């Protein structure tokens, strides 16, 4: 089936923090192979691997210095091929990260390009006349500071949307594009099952004189002209039975139709809008109502027209139970119920399935992420004390997602026999895979049950989406309907008890329980929900009624 990914469940692995097989404190490919039986038991259909390519590690693999080589810390190409083979034996597919907006500044192309203005590789990147004092424009980068870095030797500046160590490729250059496409083909011919396209909405840039108004990043977010490049990529993708998912910030839910419809550029994209924050700087949380509005808008705008990639965690964000839940097992289950039963392909980030929490960073030296260091420094420059700056800068740092996976209860978390590259959360003592595998009431078992539910009921793949209780600021409620089969999902995403009134048409139906995190939950006209209550019910609609509701 060419659209196998529609009823597949994805699992994202951040290799550095997943499982270390040789005691150097860094997760590796052999470690992933070791854990394949666990992933099979959990029920996942594919793995998205964060970058494993050769890299100087300024941005942990997102700065690639050789697209066709494996980072030695992670193992060898032979290890990778073994992973691919063993995963396929278990019917688990492998999706690779594809980073083609930029390379490392240590990539041979950039090293050559920087040698002189006449270098044949010069035009693979974006260079403009500049002086040390005056950059070509005022645009700001994602990691902080100008998007330009002055280069003394050739007296020009080069462009980067992230950091000077990650120079942007020049997509206008056909030779560069040809080399990238060849590389893509090379990986596909190796037998991988698809790509997650990193930062893909940034490959096209506005003219350099584009003025910045409200959004500093507008000149490189889904800029007109990107269609041509995406179409070229699609031509290659279409030749393989693969899955493609784009990290596409700046693509609106309406525009996402062009990206993810039957003849869209990709199969699906990640939206980057739903983490709407509220609260004081340093202790911000997700605003449930705003999150609900974003998620449900994407559901509606893509219903029957495109396809969603569903996620609540990844390697760039804090742990969801710490910023939306209350770190309890119950809240972890509530969040899982809320998003896994939506329409789209669900992704689970390593550790999310056991409810891993944020880490309490006590020193900036524990932080690896460069953007967090930059933010910390900016806060100090603004006059914050180092204590305040640490609290604010680490509140939402992506390093929360990068502490090692908690396999066991011992102080090494069963992650490594050596010194782990990132601190291990001490709560591994009680919060770990081994323990949760044994307990039928655990978050892990609940995830496994949800995954099975999704995979054995086509209503979750094919069913339409209808929102309920639109005005509730904390209750996420929706119906999924396929022919006469209907599923009702309801989740109280708040720490307060609440009573909601359900439509009469629903009360007249007989509902069966599919899953719930509180044994007393039933469909009633007045449903009383305790904090983080979650449930899904199903019913068979009688024909006329079904028609009436659909009008
Ligand atoms: C994406 C990745 C992020 C990385 C950046 C630069 O946003 O998810 O981790 O730092 O691209 O490649
Ligand atoms: Ca290792």
mmCIF file of N, CA and C in Angstrom, residues 3 38 130 144 166 193 202 240 253 327 335 346 373 377 433 448 476 481 490 504:
data_model
loop_
_atom_site.group_PDB
_atom_site.id
_atom_site.type_symbol
_atom_site.label_atom_id
_atom_site.label_comp_id
_atom_site.label_asym_id
_atom_site.label_seq_id
_atom_site.Cartn_x
_atom_site.Cartn_y
_atom_site.Cartn_z
ATOM 1 N N UNK A 3 0.020 4.281 0.663
ATOM 2 C CA UNK A 3 -0.170 5.203 1.775
ATOM 3 C C UNK A 3 -0.259 4.453 3.110
ATOM 4 N N UNK A 38 11.583 -3.915 22.159
ATOM 5 C CA UNK A 38 10.718 -3.041 22.963
ATOM 6 C C UNK A 38 9.770 -2.253 22.063
ATOM 7 N N UNK A 130 29.524 43.052 2.096
ATOM 8 C CA UNK A 130 29.245 43.584 3.432
ATOM 9 C C UNK A 130 30.538 44.155 3.998
ATOM 10 N N UNK A 144 19.487 33.446 17.472
ATOM 11 C CA UNK A 144 19.846 34.753 18.024
ATOM 12 C C UNK A 144 20.938 35.429 17.220
ATOM 13 N N UNK A 166 25.991 26.908 10.772
ATOM 14 C CA UNK A 166 25.046 26.209 9.890
ATOM 15 C C UNK A 166 24.703 27.098 8.680
ATOM 16 N N UNK A 193 12.846 4.136 4.411
ATOM 17 C CA UNK A 193 11.405 4.222 4.159
ATOM 18 C C UNK A 193 10.844 5.632 4.124
ATOM 19 N N UNK A 202 12.143 26.836 4.995
ATOM 20 C CA UNK A 202 13.065 27.983 4.939
ATOM 21 C C UNK A 202 13.975 28.001 3.712
ATOM 22 N N UNK A 240 9.202 6.237 -5.018
ATOM 23 C CA UNK A 240 9.410 5.222 -3.980
ATOM 24 C C UNK A 240 8.174 5.106 -3.077
ATOM 25 N N UNK A 253 -2.483 26.472 8.239
ATOM 26 C CA UNK A 253 -3.308 25.267 8.088
ATOM 27 C C UNK A 253 -4.006 25.264 6.728
ATOM 28 N N UNK A 327 2.476 16.492 35.604
ATOM 29 C CA UNK A 327 3.520 15.489 35.816
ATOM 30 C C UNK A 327 2.978 14.200 36.423
ATOM 31 N N UNK A 335 -3.249 13.411 28.003
ATOM 32 C CA UNK A 335 -2.648 14.046 26.827
ATOM 33 C C UNK A 335 -2.574 13.043 25.667
ATOM 34 N N UNK A 346 0.134 9.687 14.158
ATOM 35 C CA UNK A 346 0.705 10.083 15.447
ATOM 36 C C UNK A 346 2.194 9.737 15.561
ATOM 37 N N UNK A 373 22.009 28.767 25.577
ATOM 38 C CA UNK A 373 23.165 29.543 26.050
ATOM 39 C C UNK A 373 23.058 30.995 25.576
ATOM 40 N N UNK A 377 22.706 34.349 27.998
ATOM 41 C CA UNK A 377 23.614 35.497 27.903
ATOM 42 C C UNK A 377 22.839 36.790 27.660
ATOM 43 N N UNK A 433 10.929 2.447 32.140
ATOM 44 C CA UNK A 433 10.274 1.450 31.284
ATOM 45 C C UNK A 433 10.072 0.124 32.027
ATOM 46 N N UNK A 448 0.310 1.718 24.944
ATOM 47 C CA UNK A 448 0.270 0.496 24.141
ATOM 48 C C UNK A 448 -1.172 0.164 23.762
ATOM 49 N N UNK A 476 -11.200 19.127 25.874
ATOM 50 C CA UNK A 476 -11.007 18.786 24.471
ATOM 51 C C UNK A 476 -12.004 17.672 24.166
ATOM 52 N N UNK A 481 -16.160 10.048 12.916
ATOM 53 C CA UNK A 481 -17.257 9.279 12.320
ATOM 54 C C UNK A 481 -16.858 8.665 10.996
ATOM 55 N N UNK A 490 -13.223 12.499 24.911
ATOM 56 C CA UNK A 490 -13.364 13.648 25.809
ATOM 57 C C UNK A 490 -12.230 13.660 26.837
ATOM 58 N N UNK A 504 -28.161 16.381 23.177
ATOM 59 C CA UNK A 504 -29.175 15.346 23.410
ATOM 60 C C UNK A 504 -29.049 14.168 22.451
#
